[in-house]
Each structure stands twice: as structure tokens, then as C-alpha cells.
Coordinates of C-alpha atoms (C1' of nucleotides) in Angstrom, one line a residue:
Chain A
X1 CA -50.4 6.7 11.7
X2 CA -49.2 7.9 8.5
X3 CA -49.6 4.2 6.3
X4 CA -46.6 5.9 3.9
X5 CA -44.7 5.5 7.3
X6 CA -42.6 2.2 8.1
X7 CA -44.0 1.8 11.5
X8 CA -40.6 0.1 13.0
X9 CA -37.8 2.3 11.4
X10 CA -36.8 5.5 12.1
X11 CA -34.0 7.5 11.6
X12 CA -32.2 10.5 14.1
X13 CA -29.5 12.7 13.5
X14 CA -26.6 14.1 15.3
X15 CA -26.0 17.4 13.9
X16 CA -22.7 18.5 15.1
X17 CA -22.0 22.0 15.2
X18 CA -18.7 24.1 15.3
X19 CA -18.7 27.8 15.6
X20 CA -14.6 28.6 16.8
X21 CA -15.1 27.7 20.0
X22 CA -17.0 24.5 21.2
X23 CA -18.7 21.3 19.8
X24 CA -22.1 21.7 19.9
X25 CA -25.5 19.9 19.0
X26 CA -28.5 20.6 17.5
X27 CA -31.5 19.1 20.0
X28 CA -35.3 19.7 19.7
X29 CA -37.3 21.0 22.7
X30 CA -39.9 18.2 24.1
X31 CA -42.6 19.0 26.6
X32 CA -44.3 16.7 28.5
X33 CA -47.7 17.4 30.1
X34 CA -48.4 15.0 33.0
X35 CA -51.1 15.9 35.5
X36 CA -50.8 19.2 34.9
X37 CA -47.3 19.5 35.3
X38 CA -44.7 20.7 33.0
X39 CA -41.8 18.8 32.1
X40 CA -38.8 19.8 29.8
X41 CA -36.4 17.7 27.9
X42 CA -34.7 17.5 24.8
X43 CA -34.6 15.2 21.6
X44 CA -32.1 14.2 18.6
X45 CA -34.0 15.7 15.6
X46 CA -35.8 12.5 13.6
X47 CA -38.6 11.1 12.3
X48 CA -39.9 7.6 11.0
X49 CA -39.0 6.7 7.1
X50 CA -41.5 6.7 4.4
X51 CA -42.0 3.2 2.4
X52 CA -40.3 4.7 -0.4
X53 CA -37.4 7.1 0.7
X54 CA -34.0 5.7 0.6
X55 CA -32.2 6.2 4.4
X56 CA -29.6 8.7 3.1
X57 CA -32.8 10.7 2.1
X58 CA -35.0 10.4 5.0
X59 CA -32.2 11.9 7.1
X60 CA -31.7 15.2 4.2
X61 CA -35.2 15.3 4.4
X62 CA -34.9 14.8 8.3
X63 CA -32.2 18.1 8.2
X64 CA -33.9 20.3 5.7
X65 CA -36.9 20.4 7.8
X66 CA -36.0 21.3 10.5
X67 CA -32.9 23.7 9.1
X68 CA -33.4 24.7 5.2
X69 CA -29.8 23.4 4.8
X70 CA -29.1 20.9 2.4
X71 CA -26.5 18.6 0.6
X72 CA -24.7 18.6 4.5
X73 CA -21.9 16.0 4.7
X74 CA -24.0 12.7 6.2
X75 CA -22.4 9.5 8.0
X76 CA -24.4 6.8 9.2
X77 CA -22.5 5.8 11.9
X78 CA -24.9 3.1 13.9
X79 CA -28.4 1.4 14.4
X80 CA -30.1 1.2 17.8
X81 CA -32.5 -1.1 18.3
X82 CA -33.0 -2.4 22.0
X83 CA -36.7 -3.6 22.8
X84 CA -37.4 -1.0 25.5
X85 CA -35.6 1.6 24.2
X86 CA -38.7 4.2 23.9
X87 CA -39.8 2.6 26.9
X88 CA -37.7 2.9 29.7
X89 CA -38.5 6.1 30.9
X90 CA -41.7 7.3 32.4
X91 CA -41.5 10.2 30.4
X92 CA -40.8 8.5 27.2
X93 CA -44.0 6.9 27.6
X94 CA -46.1 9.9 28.3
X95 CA -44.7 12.0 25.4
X96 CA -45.2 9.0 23.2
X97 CA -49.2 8.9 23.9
X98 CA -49.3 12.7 23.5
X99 CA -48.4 12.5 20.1
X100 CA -50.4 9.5 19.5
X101 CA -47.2 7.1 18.5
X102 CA -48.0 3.8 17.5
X103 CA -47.2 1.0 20.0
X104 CA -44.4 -0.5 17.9
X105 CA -41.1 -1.1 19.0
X106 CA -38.4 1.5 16.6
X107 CA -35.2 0.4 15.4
X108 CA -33.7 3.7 14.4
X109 CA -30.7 4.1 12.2
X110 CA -28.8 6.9 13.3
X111 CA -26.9 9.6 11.3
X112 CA -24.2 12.6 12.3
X113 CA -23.5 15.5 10.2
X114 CA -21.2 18.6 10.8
X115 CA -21.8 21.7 10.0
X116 CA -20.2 25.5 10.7
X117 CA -21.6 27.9 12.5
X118 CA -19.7 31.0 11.6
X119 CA -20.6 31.0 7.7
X120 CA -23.6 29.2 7.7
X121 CA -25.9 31.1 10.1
X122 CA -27.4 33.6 7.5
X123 CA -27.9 30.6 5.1
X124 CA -30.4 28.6 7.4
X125 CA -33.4 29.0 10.0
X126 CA -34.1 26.7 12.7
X127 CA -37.3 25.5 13.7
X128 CA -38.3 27.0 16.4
X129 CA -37.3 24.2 18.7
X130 CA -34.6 23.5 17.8
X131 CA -31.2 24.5 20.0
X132 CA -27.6 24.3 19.6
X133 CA -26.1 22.8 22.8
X134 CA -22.9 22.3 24.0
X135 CA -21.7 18.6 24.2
X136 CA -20.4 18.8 27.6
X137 CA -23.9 20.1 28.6
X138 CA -26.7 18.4 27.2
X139 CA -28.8 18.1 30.0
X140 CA -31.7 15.5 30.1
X141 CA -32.7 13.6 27.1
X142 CA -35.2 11.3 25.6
X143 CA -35.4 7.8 25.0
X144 CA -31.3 6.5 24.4
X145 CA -30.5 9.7 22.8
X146 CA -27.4 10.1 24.9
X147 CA -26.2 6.9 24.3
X148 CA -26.6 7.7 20.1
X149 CA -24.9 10.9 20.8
X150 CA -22.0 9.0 22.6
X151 CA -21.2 7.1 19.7
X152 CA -21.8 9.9 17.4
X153 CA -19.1 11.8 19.2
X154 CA -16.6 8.8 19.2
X155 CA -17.3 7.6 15.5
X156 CA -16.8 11.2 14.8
X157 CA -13.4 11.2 16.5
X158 CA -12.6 8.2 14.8
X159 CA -13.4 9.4 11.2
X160 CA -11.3 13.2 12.2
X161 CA -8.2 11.3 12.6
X162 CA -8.8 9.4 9.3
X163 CA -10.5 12.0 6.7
X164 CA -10.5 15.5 5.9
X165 CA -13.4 16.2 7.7
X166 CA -12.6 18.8 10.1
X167 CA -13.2 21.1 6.5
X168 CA -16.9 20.2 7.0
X169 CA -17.0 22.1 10.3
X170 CA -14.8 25.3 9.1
X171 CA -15.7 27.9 6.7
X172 CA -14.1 27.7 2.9
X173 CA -11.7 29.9 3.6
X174 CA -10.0 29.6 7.1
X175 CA -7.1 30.2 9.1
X176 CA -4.3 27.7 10.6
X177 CA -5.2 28.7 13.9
X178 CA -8.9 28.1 13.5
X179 CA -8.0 24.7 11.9
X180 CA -5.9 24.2 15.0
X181 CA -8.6 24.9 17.5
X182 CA -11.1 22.5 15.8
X183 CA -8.6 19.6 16.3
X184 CA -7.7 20.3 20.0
X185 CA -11.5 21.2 20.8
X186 CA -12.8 18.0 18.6
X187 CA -9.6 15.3 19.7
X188 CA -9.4 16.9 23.0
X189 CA -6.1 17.6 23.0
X190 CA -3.5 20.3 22.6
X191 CA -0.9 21.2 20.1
X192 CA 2.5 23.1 19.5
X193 CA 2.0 25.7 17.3
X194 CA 5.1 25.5 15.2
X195 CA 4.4 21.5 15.3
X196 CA 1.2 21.9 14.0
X197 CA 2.1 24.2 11.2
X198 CA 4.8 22.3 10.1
X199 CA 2.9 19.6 9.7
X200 CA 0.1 21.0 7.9
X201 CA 2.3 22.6 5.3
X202 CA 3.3 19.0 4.3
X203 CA -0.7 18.6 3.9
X204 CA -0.8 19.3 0.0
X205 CA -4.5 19.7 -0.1
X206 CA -4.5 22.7 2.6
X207 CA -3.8 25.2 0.2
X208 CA -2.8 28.8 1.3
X209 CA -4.8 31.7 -0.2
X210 CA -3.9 35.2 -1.2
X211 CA -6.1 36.5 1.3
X212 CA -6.3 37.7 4.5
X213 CA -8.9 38.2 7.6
X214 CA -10.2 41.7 7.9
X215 CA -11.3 43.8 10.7
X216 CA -9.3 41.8 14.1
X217 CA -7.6 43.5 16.1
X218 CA -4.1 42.0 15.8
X219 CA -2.2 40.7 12.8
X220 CA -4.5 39.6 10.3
X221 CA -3.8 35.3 9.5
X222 CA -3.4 33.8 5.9
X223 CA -6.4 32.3 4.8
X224 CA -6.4 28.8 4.0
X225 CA -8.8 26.5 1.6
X226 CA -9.0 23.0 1.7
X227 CA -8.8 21.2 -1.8
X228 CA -10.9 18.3 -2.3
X229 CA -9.1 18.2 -5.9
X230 CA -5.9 17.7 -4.7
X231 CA -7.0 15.8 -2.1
X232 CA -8.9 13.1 -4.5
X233 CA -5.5 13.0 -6.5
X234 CA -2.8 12.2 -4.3
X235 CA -4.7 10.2 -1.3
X236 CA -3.3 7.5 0.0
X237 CA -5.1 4.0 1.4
X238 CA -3.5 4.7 4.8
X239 CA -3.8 8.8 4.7
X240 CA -3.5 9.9 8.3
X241 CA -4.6 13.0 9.3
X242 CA -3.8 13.2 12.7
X243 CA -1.3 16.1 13.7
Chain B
X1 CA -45.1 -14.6 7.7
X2 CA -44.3 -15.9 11.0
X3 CA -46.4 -13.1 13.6
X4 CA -43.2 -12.7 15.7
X5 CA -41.3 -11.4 13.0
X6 CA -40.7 -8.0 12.2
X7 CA -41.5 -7.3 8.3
X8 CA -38.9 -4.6 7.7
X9 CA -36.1 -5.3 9.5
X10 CA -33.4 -7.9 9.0
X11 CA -29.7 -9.4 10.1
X12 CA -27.1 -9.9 7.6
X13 CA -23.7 -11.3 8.8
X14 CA -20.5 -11.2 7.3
X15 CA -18.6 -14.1 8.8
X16 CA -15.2 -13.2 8.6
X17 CA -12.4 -16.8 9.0
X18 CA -8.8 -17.1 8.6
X19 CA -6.9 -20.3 7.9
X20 CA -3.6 -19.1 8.1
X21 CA -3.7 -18.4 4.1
X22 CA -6.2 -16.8 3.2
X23 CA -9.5 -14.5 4.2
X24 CA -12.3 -16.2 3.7
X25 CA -16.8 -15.3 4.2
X26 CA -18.7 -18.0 4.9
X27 CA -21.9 -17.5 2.2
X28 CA -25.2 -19.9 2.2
X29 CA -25.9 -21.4 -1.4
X30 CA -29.3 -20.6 -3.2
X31 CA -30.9 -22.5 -5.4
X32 CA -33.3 -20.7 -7.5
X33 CA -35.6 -22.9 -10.0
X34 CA -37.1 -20.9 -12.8
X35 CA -39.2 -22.3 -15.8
X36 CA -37.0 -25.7 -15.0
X37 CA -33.8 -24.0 -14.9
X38 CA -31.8 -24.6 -11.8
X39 CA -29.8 -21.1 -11.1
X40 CA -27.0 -21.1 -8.2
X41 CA -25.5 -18.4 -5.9
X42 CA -24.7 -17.4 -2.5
X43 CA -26.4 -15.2 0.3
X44 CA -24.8 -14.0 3.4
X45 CA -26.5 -15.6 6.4
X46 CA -29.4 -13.6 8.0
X47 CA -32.5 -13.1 8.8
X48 CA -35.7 -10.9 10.1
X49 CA -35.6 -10.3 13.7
X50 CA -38.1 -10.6 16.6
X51 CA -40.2 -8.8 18.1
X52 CA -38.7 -9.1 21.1
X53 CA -35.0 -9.8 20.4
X54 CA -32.7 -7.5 20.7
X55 CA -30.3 -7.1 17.7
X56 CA -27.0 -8.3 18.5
X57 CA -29.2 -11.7 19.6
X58 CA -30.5 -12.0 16.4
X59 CA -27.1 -11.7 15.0
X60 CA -25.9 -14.2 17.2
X61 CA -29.2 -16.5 17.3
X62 CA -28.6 -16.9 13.4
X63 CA -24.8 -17.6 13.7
X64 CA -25.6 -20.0 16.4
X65 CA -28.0 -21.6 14.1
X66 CA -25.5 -21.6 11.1
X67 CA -22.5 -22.6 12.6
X68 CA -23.2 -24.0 16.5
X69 CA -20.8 -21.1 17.6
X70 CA -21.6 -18.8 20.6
X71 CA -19.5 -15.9 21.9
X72 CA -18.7 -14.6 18.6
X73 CA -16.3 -10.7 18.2
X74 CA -19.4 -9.1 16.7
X75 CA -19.6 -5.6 15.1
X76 CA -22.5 -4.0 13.8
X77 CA -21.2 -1.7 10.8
X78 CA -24.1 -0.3 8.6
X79 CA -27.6 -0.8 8.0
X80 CA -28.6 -1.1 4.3
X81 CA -31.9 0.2 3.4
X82 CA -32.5 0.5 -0.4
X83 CA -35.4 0.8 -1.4
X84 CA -35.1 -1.7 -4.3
X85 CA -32.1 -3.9 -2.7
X86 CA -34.1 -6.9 -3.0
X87 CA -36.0 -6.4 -6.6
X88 CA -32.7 -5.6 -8.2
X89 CA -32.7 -8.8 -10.1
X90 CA -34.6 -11.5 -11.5
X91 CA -33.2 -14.2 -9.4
X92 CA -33.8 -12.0 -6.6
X93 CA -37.9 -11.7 -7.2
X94 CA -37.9 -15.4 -8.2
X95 CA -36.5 -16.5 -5.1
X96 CA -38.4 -14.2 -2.8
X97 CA -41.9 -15.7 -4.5
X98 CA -40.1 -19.3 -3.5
X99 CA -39.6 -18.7 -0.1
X100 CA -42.9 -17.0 0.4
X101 CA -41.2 -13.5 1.4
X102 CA -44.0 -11.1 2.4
X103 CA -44.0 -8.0 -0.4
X104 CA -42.6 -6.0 2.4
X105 CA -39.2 -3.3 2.1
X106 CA -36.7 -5.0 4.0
X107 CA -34.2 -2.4 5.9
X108 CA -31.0 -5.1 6.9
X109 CA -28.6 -4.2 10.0
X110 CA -25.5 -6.0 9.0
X111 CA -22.7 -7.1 11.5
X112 CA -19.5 -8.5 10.7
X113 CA -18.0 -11.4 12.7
X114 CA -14.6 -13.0 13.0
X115 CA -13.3 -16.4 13.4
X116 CA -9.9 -18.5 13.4
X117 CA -10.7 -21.8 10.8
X118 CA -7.7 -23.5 12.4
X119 CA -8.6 -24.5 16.1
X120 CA -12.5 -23.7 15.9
X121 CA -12.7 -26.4 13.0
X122 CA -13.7 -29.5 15.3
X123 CA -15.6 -27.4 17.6
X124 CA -18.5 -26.3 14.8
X125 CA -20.1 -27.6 12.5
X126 CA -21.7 -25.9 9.3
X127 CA -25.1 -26.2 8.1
X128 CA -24.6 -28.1 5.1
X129 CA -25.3 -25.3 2.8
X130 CA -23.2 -22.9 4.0
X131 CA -19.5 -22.8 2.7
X132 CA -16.0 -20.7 3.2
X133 CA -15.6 -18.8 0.3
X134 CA -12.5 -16.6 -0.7
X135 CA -12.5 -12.9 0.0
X136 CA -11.5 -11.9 -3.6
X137 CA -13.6 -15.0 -5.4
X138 CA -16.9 -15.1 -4.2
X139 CA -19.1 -15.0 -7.0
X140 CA -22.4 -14.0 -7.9
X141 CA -24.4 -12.8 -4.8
X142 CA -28.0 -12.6 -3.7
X143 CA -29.2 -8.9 -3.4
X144 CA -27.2 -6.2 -2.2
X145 CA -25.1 -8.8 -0.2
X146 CA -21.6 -8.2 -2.7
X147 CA -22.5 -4.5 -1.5
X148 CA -22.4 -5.5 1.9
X149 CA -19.5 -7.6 1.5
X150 CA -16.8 -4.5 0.7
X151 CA -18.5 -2.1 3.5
X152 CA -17.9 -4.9 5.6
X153 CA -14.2 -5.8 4.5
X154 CA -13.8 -1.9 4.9
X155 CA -14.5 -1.5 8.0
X156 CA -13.0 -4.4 9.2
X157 CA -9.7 -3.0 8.0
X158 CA -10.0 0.6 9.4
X159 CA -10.7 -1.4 12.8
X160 CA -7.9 -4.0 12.4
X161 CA -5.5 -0.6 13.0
X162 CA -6.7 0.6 16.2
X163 CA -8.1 -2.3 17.7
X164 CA -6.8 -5.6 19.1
X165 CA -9.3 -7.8 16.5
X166 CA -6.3 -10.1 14.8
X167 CA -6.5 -12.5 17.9
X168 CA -10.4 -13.7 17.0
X169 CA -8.6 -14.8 13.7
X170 CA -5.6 -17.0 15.5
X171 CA -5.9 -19.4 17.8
X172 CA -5.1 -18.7 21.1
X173 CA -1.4 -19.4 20.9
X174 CA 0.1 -18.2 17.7
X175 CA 3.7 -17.4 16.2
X176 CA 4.6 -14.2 15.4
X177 CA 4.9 -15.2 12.0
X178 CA 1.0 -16.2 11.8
X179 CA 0.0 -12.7 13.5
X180 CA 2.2 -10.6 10.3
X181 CA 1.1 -13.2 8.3
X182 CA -2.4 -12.2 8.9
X183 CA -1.9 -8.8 9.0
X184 CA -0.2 -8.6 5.7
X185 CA -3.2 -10.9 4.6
X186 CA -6.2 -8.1 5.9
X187 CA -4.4 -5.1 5.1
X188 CA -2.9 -6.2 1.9
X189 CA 0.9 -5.3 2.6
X190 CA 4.0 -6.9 3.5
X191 CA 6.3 -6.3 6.4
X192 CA 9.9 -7.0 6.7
X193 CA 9.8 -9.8 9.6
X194 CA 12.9 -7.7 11.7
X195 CA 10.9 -4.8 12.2
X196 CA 7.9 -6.7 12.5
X197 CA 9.2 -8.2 15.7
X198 CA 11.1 -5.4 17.1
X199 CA 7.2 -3.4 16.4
X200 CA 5.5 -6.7 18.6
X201 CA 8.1 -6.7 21.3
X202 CA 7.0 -3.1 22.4
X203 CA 3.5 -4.5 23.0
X204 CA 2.7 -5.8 26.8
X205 CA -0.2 -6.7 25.6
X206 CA 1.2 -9.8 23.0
X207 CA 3.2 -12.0 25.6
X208 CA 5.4 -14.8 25.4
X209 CA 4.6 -17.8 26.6
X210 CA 7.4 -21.0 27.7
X211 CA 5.7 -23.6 24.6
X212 CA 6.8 -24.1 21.1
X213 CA 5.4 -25.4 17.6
X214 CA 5.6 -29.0 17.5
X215 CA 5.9 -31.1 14.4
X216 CA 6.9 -28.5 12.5
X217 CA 9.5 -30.0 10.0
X218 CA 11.8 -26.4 11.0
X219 CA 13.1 -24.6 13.6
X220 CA 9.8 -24.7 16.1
X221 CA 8.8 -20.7 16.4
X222 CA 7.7 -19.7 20.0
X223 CA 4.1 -19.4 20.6
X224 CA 2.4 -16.3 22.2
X225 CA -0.8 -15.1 23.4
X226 CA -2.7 -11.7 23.7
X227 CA -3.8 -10.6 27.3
X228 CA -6.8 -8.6 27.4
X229 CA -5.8 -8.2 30.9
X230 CA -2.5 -6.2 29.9
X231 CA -4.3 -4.7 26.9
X232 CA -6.9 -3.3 29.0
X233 CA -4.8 -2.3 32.2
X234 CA -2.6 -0.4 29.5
X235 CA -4.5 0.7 26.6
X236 CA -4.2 4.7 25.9
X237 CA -7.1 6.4 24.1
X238 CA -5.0 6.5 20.9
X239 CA -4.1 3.2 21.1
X240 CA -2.6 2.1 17.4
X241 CA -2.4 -1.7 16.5
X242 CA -0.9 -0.8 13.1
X243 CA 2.6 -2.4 12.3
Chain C
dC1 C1' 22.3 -33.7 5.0
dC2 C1' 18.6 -31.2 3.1
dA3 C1' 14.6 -28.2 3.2
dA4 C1' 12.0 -25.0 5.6
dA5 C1' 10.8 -21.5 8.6
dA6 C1' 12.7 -19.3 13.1
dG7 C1' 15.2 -15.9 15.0
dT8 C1' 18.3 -11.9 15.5
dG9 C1' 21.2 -6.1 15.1
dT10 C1' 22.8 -2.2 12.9
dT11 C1' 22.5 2.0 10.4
dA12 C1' 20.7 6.1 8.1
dG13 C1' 17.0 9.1 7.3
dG14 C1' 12.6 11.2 8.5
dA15 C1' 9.2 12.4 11.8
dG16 C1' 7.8 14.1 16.2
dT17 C1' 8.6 17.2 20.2
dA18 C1' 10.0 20.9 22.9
dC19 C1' 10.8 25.6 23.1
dA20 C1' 10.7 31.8 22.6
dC21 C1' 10.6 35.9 20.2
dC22 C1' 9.3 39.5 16.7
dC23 C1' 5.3 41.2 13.7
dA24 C1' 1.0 43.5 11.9
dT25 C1' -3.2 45.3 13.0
dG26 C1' -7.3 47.9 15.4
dA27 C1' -8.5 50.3 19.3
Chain D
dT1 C1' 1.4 52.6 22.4
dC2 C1' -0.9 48.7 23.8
dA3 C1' -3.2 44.3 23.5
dT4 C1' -4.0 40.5 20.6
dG5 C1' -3.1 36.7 18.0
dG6 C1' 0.1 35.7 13.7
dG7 C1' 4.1 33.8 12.2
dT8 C1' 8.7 31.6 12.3
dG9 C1' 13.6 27.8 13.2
dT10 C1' 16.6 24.7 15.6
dA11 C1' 18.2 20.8 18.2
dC12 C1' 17.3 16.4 20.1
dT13 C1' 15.0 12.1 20.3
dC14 C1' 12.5 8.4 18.6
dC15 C1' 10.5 5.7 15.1
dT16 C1' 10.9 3.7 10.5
dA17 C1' 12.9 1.2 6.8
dA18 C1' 16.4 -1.4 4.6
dC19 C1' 19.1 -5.2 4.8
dA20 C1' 21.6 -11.2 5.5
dC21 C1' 23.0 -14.8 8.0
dT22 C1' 22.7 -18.6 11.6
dT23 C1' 19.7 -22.0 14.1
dT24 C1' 16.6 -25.9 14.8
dT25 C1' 13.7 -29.2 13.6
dG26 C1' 11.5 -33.3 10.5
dG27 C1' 12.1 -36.0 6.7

DNA sequence: CCAAAAGTGTTAGGAGTACACCCATGA
DNA sequence: TCATGGGTGTACTCCTAACACTTTTGG
């Protein structure tokens, strides 16, 4: 093994992904060869940490690699560390000799980030491997990766209802419905319309735009930005942004 | 180094106790001698794990050891990985070399814990260098460990609003005046004691019970208890413990 | 009888909720 | 002209916040 590598620490990340309709998740195709069959799963994108990267950087460095985005919004959210946790599958094991891991047990610290679909996709190339999936869909994965991806999802909730985050998964400019949609799609619930507008126009950082969409085929929405100035200036401890 | 150990990866726990005043961390003193000069701080209890432990048993193996206390509310709420956290500072480096530290990063998964000082006091006892030290006094710090300190306090108070945790800081029966007391304490506010109550008496889950303060030199208050049988029969996803 | 904390109700203002119709655009 | 989502106001209920006096005990 790499001897730049810490052998016991890795880090994965939960890249969530919103493009106006679902939650979604960036996973990287793993095939397992075992007597001569094929098998196909999927993995949380990560890697081990180099003896002089800071964790924050190991998991840009983890994202840039296999995305060309950078300076995405990060949250380390949890560490998972349980002694058989690469072990507890047969497949696990196999994969793990194929690429010639080291027998050591991994603690891995475990990021999420959010990112837009609709804007961003000329801006970035995946790695070949790499898929967006649908959260209620994942299918079978390796090692504990749908328990990280669990409490991704929750601490994500968590942090939605608490910071202006949802901005992270929308395009700059965006309309009320859209910002709508990404709360009922990532809370799970549903709102009233009016409700929901009246209660972001007392939202002082979600500043309307003189703009409008072009090219749908109905009334075109006012565009909408959110300020991070405004939002740094009149912040409360106990800010709420649940609607 | 101990061959059990793991090299990279360590515990740190913020020990959170209440004694009906005040919030208090239970820190471990350092002595650090250096060319004959004694210097003195304080560390947060922890240490490297096993091998073969999993990590919330090393958090509670080196509580158990500290304090004699088992069944601890633990959280694990970041992992702090700098790659110079522990060569910071000259008292740091000098300490290390005194302990016979191996020259190794050191990645720490840190947990906070909480405990009521009033009725656990005669049923622990501290290891003789480890002492309750006020929340907004403690002094100079080993490390990253102040760092740690506001993370933990941070978090603690984002999960005091949606989560039942004020009951591992009481004893089992408490007034209602010693549950606002506390939450005034932890979240820094005050709450008019009228609406405080009427708030409470909407929540199954905080019950009345037929005993009474003795040896009080006032009016005896009522005492109540929380059921986590009621809170868990009746809890809603959004559940919301702020008051 | 004094000190100390317990316990208790009302009102006014603001926030949340439920609900239905017309508007502007592209096809 | 039709289909599609955009945009808007009102009434009712519930929660929040402000506020002061009597009670029970130990000393």
C-alpha cells in the first residue's frame, strides 16, 4: 500500500443530488469477480487519507476526482468504525483482495454534500463509474454503506430545517415553486401553496429578482436568489427554516 | 506503544454534568515539567482505541475508567483530524515526548456525554485527577480539546431542542422548576415560569408523580418524571422539545 | 412571622392552516 | 384556444408572550 496512506482512516462521501424532481446519490459501480462469476454492486465514492491532508481536504480531493467540481458545500456528519464492518459480507471480502486492500480494520469518517443537477451538469464529468441514483432505489451496496447513507439522509433533514441549505441543491436563480418542491421532496412532506409563499416572503434573505424563466409553456415564475449577505446580517441563534 | 492499540485513531469525551447551577466538563489535569518548570492544564478524557473495540466501547471503556459510570447518553458528534492538532504548542510536544506518544497523526472521534452531579454524586467516584470545570471558565487546554469543547456545547444545544436529552442532566424525579432551570442554563435564555408550565403540561411524555420536595425551607414543588415509555409510544417525526 | 420558592389564569397579538380562482405563456 | 403551472387573500384557530398574587413549608 501506498505508505503516504493512513492505513486505518478513510473517508466516504454522500454526494446528494437534486435535479427538480427526486433526491438522488452519486454511487460508484463495483464488480466482483468470483469463480468466474460476475457480480454487481455499488459503493459511496472514497478513499483512504494521506498522512498529510487535512479531512476536509481528503474528501474535496475525494469529490474532485471523481467529478471536476470543487468548493461543494461539505458536512461531516459521522464516523463509522465497527470491527467487521468491511467484513461482513462475502463480497466485501472478495472485492477487498481484488484490489489488494491491506488487512486493516477502517474507521471511516463520513461526509455529505449537495449539489444541483440542473445548472451544474455542463460544469462537471463523472468518472465513468460513477451513477446518480435515486434514494428510494439504491439497490445493493458495499460494506455499511447503506447504513452511512441513512444517517446522511437524516443529518441532512436535520440540518434543512435549521440552515439555508436547500440553496445548495437549487440553481442561483430559482423559482418559489422549485424551492417548494425541494422541501416537500427533501422533508417528505407537502405544503399549501399560499402558506408556503407567505411564509417565504417574510424570509429576508430570499430575495426576488427582476427576472423571469424563459421558454415553459405556461406563465413564466419570478426568479428568486438566495442572499447569503443578508442572510449573515440578520440571522438569528434560533433561525428556523422550516415552512 | 501498546501492539493493540491503533496509532491514528483516538476517543475524546466531553463529559457534560449539571448541578442544578451551572454546566460544567469534567477535564483531566496535566502536568507538564519542562527545563524544571512545572506547567499545568487540562485535557478532555480519551484515549486510542483497540484493535478490536468498537467505538462507542472505547468511549465508554475510558469513561468507565475515569469515572466508574456505565450506561452513559453518549453521542458521537465530529471527528477532528488536523494534521497539526497535537504539535500546535510547546506544551503540547513536551508532553507527548513525556508520555512516550509514538510520532504518529492522531485522527480523534469525540463523543459528548451527559450526567446529573446531584444524585449520581455517591454512586462514582473520580479519578483523582479529573475535575468539574465550568463551561464558560475552563482554562488553558491541551491540543485542540478548547476546539472540541464549543463543537461539542454546539451540538449539544441544537440536540437539547428536538430531543428528550434534559432528563440525563436531572435526577430521576425533578421539579419543573429544575427542568426550565436547566434549560434556561443550556440554551442561555429565560422563560417566564407560567408559560413554561402551561408548554410542560402539553407533554405526555413529562408526568406527574404523587411525591413532593422534602426539606425544602418553602412551599415543597411536585416532583415529576419523564417516561420513555410515553415518549416513545407518542413521539411524531418532528418532535420539538424546545420551550 | 419571615423568607423562599411553588403554583396558578387571562388577554392580546402573531403565526399557522385551510381553501379557489384568474393569469400569462408556448404549443 | 387549450394546457400548464404562476400567482394571489381571507377567515379561523392555535400558539406565544406578557403579566402578579396567594400558598406552603422550614427556620
Amino acid at each position: 500500500m501506498d505508505p503516504i496512506l493512513i492505513p486505518n482512516v478513510s473517508i466516504d462521501c454522500v454526494v446528494f443530488g437534486f435535479d427538480m424532481q427526486d433526491l438522488k446519490v452519486l454511487l460508484v459501480d463495483r464488480d466482483i469477480e468470483h469463480n468466474g462469476v460476475l457480480h454487481h454492486d455499488r459503493k459511496l465514492p472514497g478513499d483512504l487519507i494521506r498522512k498529510d491532508e487535512e479531512l476536509d481536504s481528503a474528501a474535496c480531493r475525494i469529490l474532485h476526482d471523481l467529478s471536476g467540481l470543487q468548493n461543494l458545500y461539505l458536512n461531516q456528519f459521522g464516523s463509522f468504525g465497527g470491527v467487521n464492518r468491511l467484513k461482513s459480507k462475502e463480497r466485501d471480502l472478495i472485492w477487498l483482495k481484488q484490489i489488494d486492500h491491506p488487512e486493516e480494520r477502517v474507521i471511516t469518517i463520513a461526509y455529505y454534500t449537495l449539489i444541483n443537477l440542473t445548472s451544474a451538469k455542463e460544469e462537471y464529468i463523472l468518472r465513468s463509474n460513477a451513477k446518480w441514483t435515486s434514494l428510494d432505489s439504491l439497490g445493493e451496496l458495499a460494506f455499511d454503506h447503506a447504513e452511512i447513507i441513512t444517517k446522511a439522509y437524516s443529518m441532512m433533514k436535520q440540518n434543512f430545517k435549521v440552515n439555508p441549505i436547500a440553496f445548495e441543491l437549487l440553481p442561483d436563480k430559482f423559482t418559489l415553486s422549485q424551492l417548494q418542491k425541494i422541501y416537500e421532496v427533501v422533508l417528505k412532506t407537502q405544503y399549501d401553496k399560499r402558506n408556503f409563499r407567505k411564509k417565504i416572503s417574510q424570509i429576508s434573505c430570499i430575495v426576488p429578482i427582476n427576472e423571469k424563466q424563459t421558454n415553459v409553456a405556461h406563465k413564466p415564475a419570478r426568479l428568486y436568489m438566495f442572499s447569503k449577505d443578508i442572510y449573515e446580517k440578520t440571522r438569528k441563534d434560533n433561525f428556523d427554516f422550516t415552512v
